[in-house]
Amino acid sequence: MSLAVQIRQHGGPEELQIVDVSVGDPGPGEVRIRHHAIGLNFIDVYHRTGLYPLNMPATIGMEGAGVIEAVGEGVTHLKAGDRAAYASNPPGSYSEVRVMPAKCVCRLPDAISFETGAAMMLKGLTAQYLLKKARPVEGLEPGDFVLFHAAAGGVGLIACQWAKALGLQLIGTAGSDAKCQLALANGAAHAINYSREDFAVRVKEITNGRGVKVVYDSVGKDTWDKSLECLRPFGLMASFGNASGPVPPFAPGSLGAKGSLYVTRQTLFTHIATREATQAMADDLFAVVASGQVKIHIEQRYALRDVQQAHRDLEARKTTGSTILTLP
């Protein structure tokens, strides 16, 4: 038997319950992993609330790191005893032990701790595809301006550092002066406190009226309209989250009026749909972390049994950087 966090219906943090579950052997293409640390992400809130519905009962969580206990038939890139980390469907990382598909599980380099691995896979791979793959039609070159919302969050702090390493001028937004300072300390070229400044006006000032080539937006409803105002002609609006709620329907014709803009809604799981793609992206992430160009900031730790409080703090935007759930 193993401890796991399950929900029996969609709802608030109080729906997160610790239960005993039976964990069997891995089948073909699967592994059994014993977690040493678990990542906390906003997608976990979407699963809990039903914005992204799950079949019940459901164990949630998309990210973790630990040791492989057993591998199923056909799994060749992992073996029992390997240190490993992942960001992967289906949900289920809020657990001591789980059986899961092997294709998105990667061997964790010895130089990277389990806690760092659990804190960086979903957020780091997200930053990787945003900066390397979700690119405007005119491309990105050193010196180009990009706008990144929630720059002091887990994905944001990684993106600030990685963008600087790529020579980009990242303009970050956050909800407090302290969070803005954190973004600047991690490589953002500029930071805007959107709780007291109009970020669209400020972006135009920073870019001398030209706007940015791309906006990376995980906030959603609250930032959508003004984000479009920040884009230069042929710019890209890259939506990848809904922290403030889903973006309401909009008229495509408005994109033409604002400068022939592009819009894309990205998900990590499209990018890591194959074993080869997952490994290539993970290798890129491991390399930039091992080089020291990107540091993973674990700012909050909660015991797995305190998962309800972890969700409350995440939704209240009390967290910065990465957050992990720890196991005894």
mmCIF file of C-alpha atoms in Angstrom:
data_model
loop_
_atom_site.group_PDB
_atom_site.id
_atom_site.type_symbol
_atom_site.label_atom_id
_atom_site.label_comp_id
_atom_site.label_asym_id
_atom_site.label_seq_id
_atom_site.Cartn_x
_atom_site.Cartn_y
_atom_site.Cartn_z
ATOM 1 C CA MET A 1 0.000 0.000 0.000
ATOM 2 C CA SER A 2 1.041 3.580 -0.641
ATOM 3 C CA LEU A 3 -0.207 7.000 0.427
ATOM 4 C CA ALA A 4 -1.730 9.194 -2.275
ATOM 5 C CA VAL A 5 -3.724 12.426 -2.461
ATOM 6 C CA GLN A 6 -7.072 11.887 -4.157
ATOM 7 C CA ILE A 7 -10.171 13.894 -4.949
ATOM 8 C CA ARG A 8 -13.609 12.306 -5.197
ATOM 9 C CA GLN A 9 -15.242 15.390 -6.665
ATOM 10 C CA HIS A 10 -14.099 18.703 -8.113
ATOM 11 C CA GLY A 11 -13.963 21.587 -5.666
ATOM 12 C CA GLY A 12 -11.795 23.488 -3.205
ATOM 13 C CA PRO A 13 -8.611 22.451 -1.373
ATOM 14 C CA GLU A 14 -10.726 20.599 1.186
ATOM 15 C CA GLU A 15 -11.391 17.945 -1.487
ATOM 16 C CA LEU A 16 -7.731 16.851 -1.324
ATOM 17 C CA GLN A 17 -7.688 13.744 0.872
ATOM 18 C CA ILE A 18 -4.875 11.385 1.914
ATOM 19 C CA VAL A 19 -5.806 7.779 1.143
ATOM 20 C CA ASP A 20 -4.144 4.372 0.991
ATOM 21 C CA VAL A 21 -3.881 2.940 -2.506
ATOM 22 C CA SER A 22 -2.641 -0.356 -3.875
ATOM 23 C CA VAL A 23 0.235 -0.093 -6.360
ATOM 24 C CA GLY A 24 0.897 -3.038 -8.632
ATOM 25 C CA ASP A 25 3.617 -3.944 -11.077
ATOM 26 C CA PRO A 26 4.265 -1.938 -14.238
ATOM 27 C CA GLY A 27 2.804 -3.230 -17.479
ATOM 28 C CA PRO A 28 4.307 -2.898 -20.972
ATOM 29 C CA GLY A 29 5.755 0.550 -21.499
ATOM 30 C CA GLU A 30 5.367 1.482 -17.833
ATOM 31 C CA VAL A 31 7.558 2.046 -14.778
ATOM 32 C CA ARG A 32 6.961 2.036 -11.045
ATOM 33 C CA ILE A 33 8.613 4.996 -9.334
ATOM 34 C CA ARG A 34 9.019 5.771 -5.628
ATOM 35 C CA HIS A 35 8.911 9.528 -5.216
ATOM 36 C CA HIS A 36 11.447 11.470 -3.169
ATOM 37 C CA ALA A 37 9.887 14.866 -3.992
ATOM 38 C CA ILE A 38 6.794 16.087 -5.846
ATOM 39 C CA GLY A 39 6.263 19.289 -7.821
ATOM 40 C CA LEU A 40 3.333 21.644 -7.205
ATOM 41 C CA ASN A 41 1.913 23.450 -10.254
ATOM 42 C CA PHE A 42 -1.099 25.566 -11.168
ATOM 43 C CA ILE A 43 -2.353 22.827 -13.484
ATOM 44 C CA ASP A 44 -2.971 20.823 -10.299
ATOM 45 C CA VAL A 45 -5.475 23.500 -9.262
ATOM 46 C CA TYR A 46 -7.163 23.278 -12.673
ATOM 47 C CA HIS A 47 -7.533 19.519 -12.202
ATOM 48 C CA ARG A 48 -8.854 19.925 -8.654
ATOM 49 C CA THR A 49 -11.429 22.577 -9.567
ATOM 50 C CA GLY A 50 -12.603 20.869 -12.742
ATOM 51 C CA LEU A 51 -11.398 23.492 -15.213
ATOM 52 C CA TYR A 52 -9.605 20.477 -16.689
ATOM 53 C CA PRO A 53 -12.048 17.698 -15.667
ATOM 54 C CA LEU A 54 -10.861 14.282 -14.445
ATOM 55 C CA ASN A 55 -12.616 10.988 -13.942
ATOM 56 C CA MET A 56 -13.241 10.278 -10.261
ATOM 57 C CA PRO A 57 -11.701 9.294 -7.955
ATOM 58 C CA ALA A 58 -8.520 10.962 -9.186
ATOM 59 C CA THR A 59 -4.983 11.274 -7.918
ATOM 60 C CA ILE A 60 -3.620 14.607 -9.114
ATOM 61 C CA GLY A 61 -0.107 15.984 -9.679
ATOM 62 C CA MET A 62 1.964 16.139 -12.871
ATOM 63 C CA GLU A 63 5.590 16.298 -11.708
ATOM 64 C CA GLY A 64 7.926 14.300 -9.506
ATOM 65 C CA ALA A 65 11.351 12.798 -8.954
ATOM 66 C CA GLY A 66 12.496 9.594 -7.323
ATOM 67 C CA VAL A 67 13.909 6.125 -7.904
ATOM 68 C CA ILE A 68 12.661 3.574 -10.421
ATOM 69 C CA GLU A 69 11.591 0.388 -8.612
ATOM 70 C CA ALA A 70 10.581 -1.709 -11.612
ATOM 71 C CA VAL A 71 10.173 -1.413 -15.381
ATOM 72 C CA GLY A 72 7.698 -3.068 -17.682
ATOM 73 C CA GLU A 73 8.223 -4.891 -20.950
ATOM 74 C CA GLY A 74 9.652 -2.725 -23.725
ATOM 75 C CA VAL A 75 11.162 -0.049 -21.480
ATOM 76 C CA THR A 76 14.825 0.279 -22.429
ATOM 77 C CA HIS A 77 15.873 3.780 -21.364
ATOM 78 C CA LEU A 78 15.327 3.137 -17.637
ATOM 79 C CA LYS A 79 16.095 0.332 -15.199
ATOM 80 C CA ALA A 80 15.421 -0.440 -11.552
ATOM 81 C CA GLY A 81 17.567 1.757 -9.315
ATOM 82 C CA ASP A 82 17.804 4.698 -11.735
ATOM 83 C CA ARG A 83 17.261 8.196 -10.419
ATOM 84 C CA ALA A 84 14.481 9.727 -12.505
ATOM 85 C CA ALA A 85 12.255 12.776 -12.915
ATOM 86 C CA TYR A 86 9.267 13.638 -15.057
ATOM 87 C CA ALA A 87 6.473 15.970 -16.050
ATOM 88 C CA SER A 88 3.799 13.742 -17.492
ATOM 89 C CA ASN A 89 0.217 12.745 -18.088
ATOM 90 C CA PRO A 90 -1.761 11.114 -16.629
ATOM 91 C CA PRO A 91 -1.959 12.940 -13.276
ATOM 92 C CA GLY A 92 -0.845 10.977 -10.224
ATOM 93 C CA SER A 93 2.374 12.389 -8.764
ATOM 94 C CA TYR A 94 0.782 13.297 -5.396
ATOM 95 C CA SER A 95 1.731 9.870 -4.088
ATOM 96 C CA GLU A 96 4.519 7.892 -2.454
ATOM 97 C CA VAL A 97 4.662 5.317 -5.266
ATOM 98 C CA ARG A 98 2.957 5.136 -8.630
ATOM 99 C CA VAL A 99 2.907 3.150 -11.872
ATOM 100 C CA MET A 100 2.987 5.367 -14.961
ATOM 101 C CA PRO A 101 3.895 5.503 -18.645
ATOM 102 C CA ALA A 102 7.671 5.494 -19.097
ATOM 103 C CA LYS A 103 7.954 7.633 -22.231
ATOM 104 C CA CYS A 104 8.075 10.994 -20.405
ATOM 105 C CA VAL A 105 10.227 9.777 -17.497
ATOM 106 C CA CYS A 106 13.883 10.763 -17.838
ATOM 107 C CA ARG A 107 17.002 9.678 -16.029
ATOM 108 C CA LEU A 108 17.969 12.438 -13.599
ATOM 109 C CA PRO A 109 21.658 13.435 -13.750
ATOM 110 C CA ASP A 110 23.551 12.720 -10.528
ATOM 111 C CA ALA A 111 24.446 16.412 -10.231
ATOM 112 C CA ILE A 112 20.757 17.379 -9.867
ATOM 113 C CA SER A 113 18.994 16.610 -6.568
ATOM 114 C CA PHE A 114 15.592 14.944 -6.317
ATOM 115 C CA GLU A 115 14.088 18.167 -4.946
ATOM 116 C CA THR A 116 15.469 20.197 -7.846
ATOM 117 C CA GLY A 117 14.300 17.563 -10.313
ATOM 118 C CA ALA A 118 10.773 17.633 -8.907
ATOM 119 C CA ALA A 119 10.737 21.431 -8.941
ATOM 120 C CA MET A 120 12.016 21.928 -12.466
ATOM 121 C CA MET A 121 10.636 19.391 -14.896
ATOM 122 C CA LEU A 122 7.187 20.778 -15.708
ATOM 123 C CA LYS A 123 8.203 24.402 -15.234
ATOM 124 C CA GLY A 124 11.595 24.064 -16.931
ATOM 125 C CA LEU A 125 10.266 22.141 -19.911
ATOM 126 C CA THR A 126 7.521 24.751 -20.233
ATOM 127 C CA ALA A 127 10.100 27.550 -20.305
ATOM 128 C CA GLN A 128 12.087 25.532 -22.846
ATOM 129 C CA TYR A 129 9.291 25.184 -25.371
ATOM 130 C CA LEU A 130 8.123 28.767 -24.895
ATOM 131 C CA LEU A 131 11.534 30.307 -25.559
ATOM 132 C CA LYS A 132 12.735 27.767 -28.115
ATOM 133 C CA LYS A 133 9.565 26.680 -29.949
ATOM 134 C CA ALA A 134 6.675 29.114 -29.371
ATOM 135 C CA ARG A 135 8.397 31.807 -31.381
ATOM 136 C CA PRO A 136 7.019 34.716 -33.409
ATOM 137 C CA VAL A 137 6.937 34.465 -37.189
ATOM 138 C CA GLU A 138 9.863 36.897 -37.456
ATOM 139 C CA GLY A 139 11.924 34.800 -35.001
ATOM 140 C CA LEU A 140 13.768 35.911 -31.881
ATOM 141 C CA GLU A 141 17.245 37.409 -31.913
ATOM 142 C CA PRO A 142 19.520 38.680 -29.119
ATOM 143 C CA GLY A 143 18.321 42.102 -28.057
ATOM 144 C CA ASP A 144 14.652 41.456 -28.850
ATOM 145 C CA PHE A 145 12.019 42.377 -26.263
ATOM 146 C CA VAL A 146 9.576 39.777 -24.918
ATOM 147 C CA LEU A 147 6.897 40.177 -22.245
ATOM 148 C CA PHE A 148 6.468 37.463 -19.615
ATOM 149 C CA HIS A 149 3.587 37.594 -17.127
ATOM 150 C CA ALA A 150 3.913 36.103 -13.613
ATOM 151 C CA ALA A 151 7.671 36.502 -13.906
ATOM 152 C CA ALA A 152 8.302 35.657 -10.243
ATOM 153 C CA GLY A 153 6.558 32.288 -10.436
ATOM 154 C CA GLY A 154 8.160 28.916 -11.039
ATOM 155 C CA VAL A 155 8.085 29.091 -14.828
ATOM 156 C CA GLY A 156 8.767 32.812 -14.762
ATOM 157 C CA LEU A 157 12.003 32.717 -12.780
ATOM 158 C CA ILE A 158 13.373 29.988 -15.031
ATOM 159 C CA ALA A 159 12.307 31.960 -18.118
ATOM 160 C CA CYS A 160 13.940 35.157 -16.811
ATOM 161 C CA GLN A 161 17.293 33.401 -16.468
ATOM 162 C CA TRP A 162 17.053 31.444 -19.712
ATOM 163 C CA ALA A 163 15.978 34.499 -21.705
ATOM 164 C CA LYS A 164 18.993 36.392 -20.399
ATOM 165 C CA ALA A 165 21.257 33.507 -21.423
ATOM 166 C CA LEU A 166 19.749 33.749 -24.930
ATOM 167 C CA GLY A 167 20.383 37.492 -25.059
ATOM 168 C CA LEU A 168 16.696 38.470 -24.930
ATOM 169 C CA GLN A 169 15.402 41.503 -23.068
ATOM 170 C CA LEU A 170 12.626 40.018 -20.949
ATOM 171 C CA ILE A 171 10.073 42.417 -19.487
ATOM 172 C CA GLY A 172 8.470 40.686 -16.530
ATOM 173 C CA THR A 173 5.241 41.510 -14.743
ATOM 174 C CA ALA A 174 4.339 40.622 -11.169
ATOM 175 C CA GLY A 175 1.878 41.699 -8.498
ATOM 176 C CA SER A 176 4.213 43.292 -5.953
ATOM 177 C CA ASP A 177 7.449 45.257 -5.759
ATOM 178 C CA ALA A 178 9.128 42.338 -3.984
ATOM 179 C CA LYS A 179 8.208 39.957 -6.803
ATOM 180 C CA CYS A 180 9.435 42.483 -9.367
ATOM 181 C CA GLN A 181 12.782 42.667 -7.586
ATOM 182 C CA LEU A 182 12.962 38.870 -7.625
ATOM 183 C CA ALA A 183 12.411 38.833 -11.390
ATOM 184 C CA LEU A 184 15.119 41.462 -11.897
ATOM 185 C CA ALA A 185 17.541 39.523 -9.693
ATOM 186 C CA ASN A 186 16.987 36.507 -11.958
ATOM 187 C CA GLY A 187 17.723 38.178 -15.257
ATOM 188 C CA ALA A 188 14.672 40.181 -16.266
ATOM 189 C CA ALA A 189 15.739 43.346 -18.073
ATOM 190 C CA HIS A 190 12.698 45.238 -16.764
ATOM 191 C CA ALA A 191 9.930 44.470 -14.263
ATOM 192 C CA ILE A 192 6.450 46.001 -13.998
ATOM 193 C CA ASN A 193 4.224 45.859 -10.925
ATOM 194 C CA TYR A 194 0.868 45.492 -12.655
ATOM 195 C CA SER A 195 -1.008 46.144 -9.398
ATOM 196 C CA ARG A 196 -0.058 49.815 -9.603
ATOM 197 C CA GLU A 197 1.112 50.389 -13.190
ATOM 198 C CA ASP A 198 -0.587 49.989 -16.557
ATOM 199 C CA PHE A 199 1.732 47.367 -18.004
ATOM 200 C CA ALA A 200 0.687 48.093 -21.601
ATOM 201 C CA VAL A 201 1.667 51.744 -21.253
ATOM 202 C CA ARG A 202 4.922 50.837 -19.525
ATOM 203 C CA VAL A 203 5.843 48.259 -22.202
ATOM 204 C CA LYS A 204 5.418 50.859 -24.921
ATOM 205 C CA GLU A 205 7.665 53.252 -22.947
ATOM 206 C CA ILE A 206 10.366 50.597 -22.510
ATOM 207 C CA THR A 207 10.291 49.652 -26.203
ATOM 208 C CA ASN A 208 10.102 53.246 -27.476
ATOM 209 C CA GLY A 209 6.598 52.656 -28.782
ATOM 210 C CA ARG A 210 7.403 49.568 -30.866
ATOM 211 C CA GLY A 211 6.035 46.846 -28.616
ATOM 212 C CA VAL A 212 7.335 43.323 -28.064
ATOM 213 C CA LYS A 213 7.665 40.435 -30.500
ATOM 214 C CA VAL A 214 5.957 37.948 -28.188
ATOM 215 C CA VAL A 215 3.886 37.892 -24.993
ATOM 216 C CA TYR A 216 4.032 34.753 -22.842
ATOM 217 C CA ASP A 217 0.854 34.671 -20.769
ATOM 218 C CA SER A 218 -0.178 32.120 -18.145
ATOM 219 C CA VAL A 219 -2.540 34.536 -16.370
ATOM 220 C CA GLY A 220 -5.373 34.488 -18.901
ATOM 221 C CA LYS A 221 -8.522 36.575 -18.537
ATOM 222 C CA ASP A 222 -7.075 39.490 -16.535
ATOM 223 C CA THR A 223 -4.112 40.225 -18.819
ATOM 224 C CA TRP A 224 -5.381 39.225 -22.267
ATOM 225 C CA ASP A 225 -6.639 42.508 -23.729
ATOM 226 C CA LYS A 226 -3.738 44.651 -22.570
ATOM 227 C CA SER A 227 -1.259 41.986 -23.657
ATOM 228 C CA LEU A 228 -2.491 42.311 -27.233
ATOM 229 C CA GLU A 229 -1.806 46.050 -26.993
ATOM 230 C CA CYS A 230 1.838 45.283 -26.125
ATOM 231 C CA LEU A 231 2.585 43.438 -29.369
ATOM 232 C CA ARG A 232 4.333 44.907 -32.380
ATOM 233 C CA PRO A 233 2.943 44.129 -35.862
ATOM 234 C CA PHE A 234 3.096 40.387 -36.641
ATOM 235 C CA GLY A 235 3.716 39.728 -32.932
ATOM 236 C CA LEU A 236 2.732 36.494 -31.201
ATOM 237 C CA MET A 237 0.409 36.097 -28.227
ATOM 238 C CA ALA A 238 1.451 32.796 -26.622
ATOM 239 C CA SER A 239 -1.157 31.734 -24.078
ATOM 240 C CA PHE A 240 -0.224 28.821 -21.829
ATOM 241 C CA GLY A 241 -2.364 29.124 -18.705
ATOM 242 C CA ASN A 242 -5.495 30.501 -17.038
ATOM 243 C CA ALA A 243 -4.480 31.556 -13.502
ATOM 244 C CA SER A 244 -7.095 34.347 -13.458
ATOM 245 C CA GLY A 245 -9.664 32.367 -15.443
ATOM 246 C CA PRO A 246 -10.099 31.321 -19.081
ATOM 247 C CA VAL A 247 -9.810 33.950 -21.817
ATOM 248 C CA PRO A 248 -13.314 34.869 -23.040
ATOM 249 C CA PRO A 249 -14.200 34.561 -26.736
ATOM 250 C CA PHE A 250 -12.841 37.353 -28.908
ATOM 251 C CA ALA A 251 -13.311 38.482 -32.519
ATOM 252 C CA PRO A 252 -10.467 37.313 -34.793
ATOM 253 C CA GLY A 253 -10.856 40.542 -36.735
ATOM 254 C CA SER A 254 -9.433 42.415 -33.740
ATOM 255 C CA LEU A 255 -6.062 40.776 -34.411
ATOM 256 C CA GLY A 256 -5.899 42.407 -37.817
ATOM 257 C CA ALA A 257 -6.742 45.815 -36.429
ATOM 258 C CA LYS A 258 -4.003 45.517 -33.816
ATOM 259 C CA GLY A 259 -1.258 44.730 -36.325
ATOM 260 C CA SER A 260 -1.898 41.365 -38.024
ATOM 261 C CA LEU A 261 -1.160 39.505 -34.793
ATOM 262 C CA TYR A 262 -0.751 35.777 -34.229
ATOM 263 C CA VAL A 263 -2.316 33.868 -31.323
ATOM 264 C CA THR A 264 -1.403 30.394 -30.085
ATOM 265 C CA ARG A 265 -2.557 28.308 -27.132
ATOM 266 C CA GLN A 266 0.277 26.028 -26.118
ATOM 267 C CA THR A 267 0.455 22.981 -23.833
ATOM 268 C CA LEU A 268 3.569 21.196 -22.669
ATOM 269 C CA PHE A 269 2.029 17.803 -23.322
ATOM 270 C CA THR A 270 1.821 18.379 -27.065
ATOM 271 C CA HIS A 271 5.538 19.119 -27.085
ATOM 272 C CA ILE A 272 6.466 16.002 -25.075
ATOM 273 C CA ALA A 273 4.182 13.620 -26.954
ATOM 274 C CA THR A 274 7.072 11.318 -27.931
ATOM 275 C CA ARG A 275 9.966 9.776 -26.036
ATOM 276 C CA GLU A 276 12.464 11.423 -28.404
ATOM 277 C CA ALA A 277 10.986 14.913 -28.029
ATOM 278 C CA THR A 278 10.790 14.574 -24.262
ATOM 279 C CA GLN A 279 14.420 13.500 -23.971
ATOM 280 C CA ALA A 280 15.694 16.241 -26.295
ATOM 281 C CA MET A 281 13.889 18.936 -24.323
ATOM 282 C CA ALA A 282 14.993 17.453 -21.001
ATOM 283 C CA ASP A 283 18.614 17.292 -22.165
ATOM 284 C CA ASP A 284 18.427 20.995 -23.045
ATOM 285 C CA LEU A 285 16.995 21.767 -19.601
ATOM 286 C CA PHE A 286 19.529 19.594 -17.757
ATOM 287 C CA ALA A 287 22.382 21.275 -19.628
ATOM 288 C CA VAL A 288 21.325 24.843 -18.869
ATOM 289 C CA VAL A 289 20.781 23.987 -15.192
ATOM 290 C CA ALA A 290 24.074 22.110 -14.910
ATOM 291 C CA SER A 291 25.874 25.082 -16.498
ATOM 292 C CA GLY A 292 24.602 27.388 -13.777
ATOM 293 C CA GLN A 293 22.901 29.704 -16.261
ATOM 294 C CA VAL A 294 19.543 28.699 -14.790
ATOM 295 C CA LYS A 295 19.119 28.081 -11.074
ATOM 296 C CA ILE A 296 15.982 26.426 -9.728
ATOM 297 C CA HIS A 297 14.621 28.371 -6.765
ATOM 298 C CA ILE A 298 12.615 26.200 -4.357
ATOM 299 C CA GLU A 299 10.994 28.822 -2.172
ATOM 300 C CA GLN A 300 8.301 26.708 -0.458
ATOM 301 C CA ARG A 301 8.215 23.155 0.889
ATOM 302 C CA TYR A 302 5.109 21.454 2.254
ATOM 303 C CA ALA A 303 4.750 17.940 3.609
ATOM 304 C CA LEU A 304 2.477 15.834 1.411
ATOM 305 C CA ARG A 305 -0.038 15.771 4.284
ATOM 306 C CA ASP A 306 -0.198 19.590 4.151
ATOM 307 C CA VAL A 307 -1.256 19.625 0.497
ATOM 308 C CA GLN A 308 -4.486 21.520 1.239
ATOM 309 C CA GLN A 309 -2.526 24.484 2.621
ATOM 310 C CA ALA A 310 -0.126 24.314 -0.312
ATOM 311 C CA HIS A 311 -3.056 24.729 -2.708
ATOM 312 C CA ARG A 312 -4.512 27.604 -0.685
ATOM 313 C CA ASP A 313 -1.213 29.469 -0.758
ATOM 314 C CA LEU A 314 -0.704 28.813 -4.471
ATOM 315 C CA GLU A 315 -4.159 30.139 -5.367
ATOM 316 C CA ALA A 316 -3.681 33.183 -3.109
ATOM 317 C CA ARG A 317 -0.465 33.976 -5.025
ATOM 318 C CA LYS A 318 1.546 33.776 -1.812
ATOM 319 C CA THR A 319 4.224 31.637 -3.460
ATOM 320 C CA THR A 320 7.252 32.575 -5.543
ATOM 321 C CA GLY A 321 9.586 30.398 -7.551
ATOM 322 C CA SER A 322 9.014 26.658 -7.312
ATOM 323 C CA THR A 323 7.135 24.740 -4.654
ATOM 324 C CA ILE A 324 7.529 21.088 -3.761
ATOM 325 C CA LEU A 325 5.710 18.527 -1.642
ATOM 326 C CA THR A 326 8.043 16.486 0.557
ATOM 327 C CA LEU A 327 7.805 12.888 1.734
ATOM 328 C CA PRO A 328 8.913 11.409 5.090
#
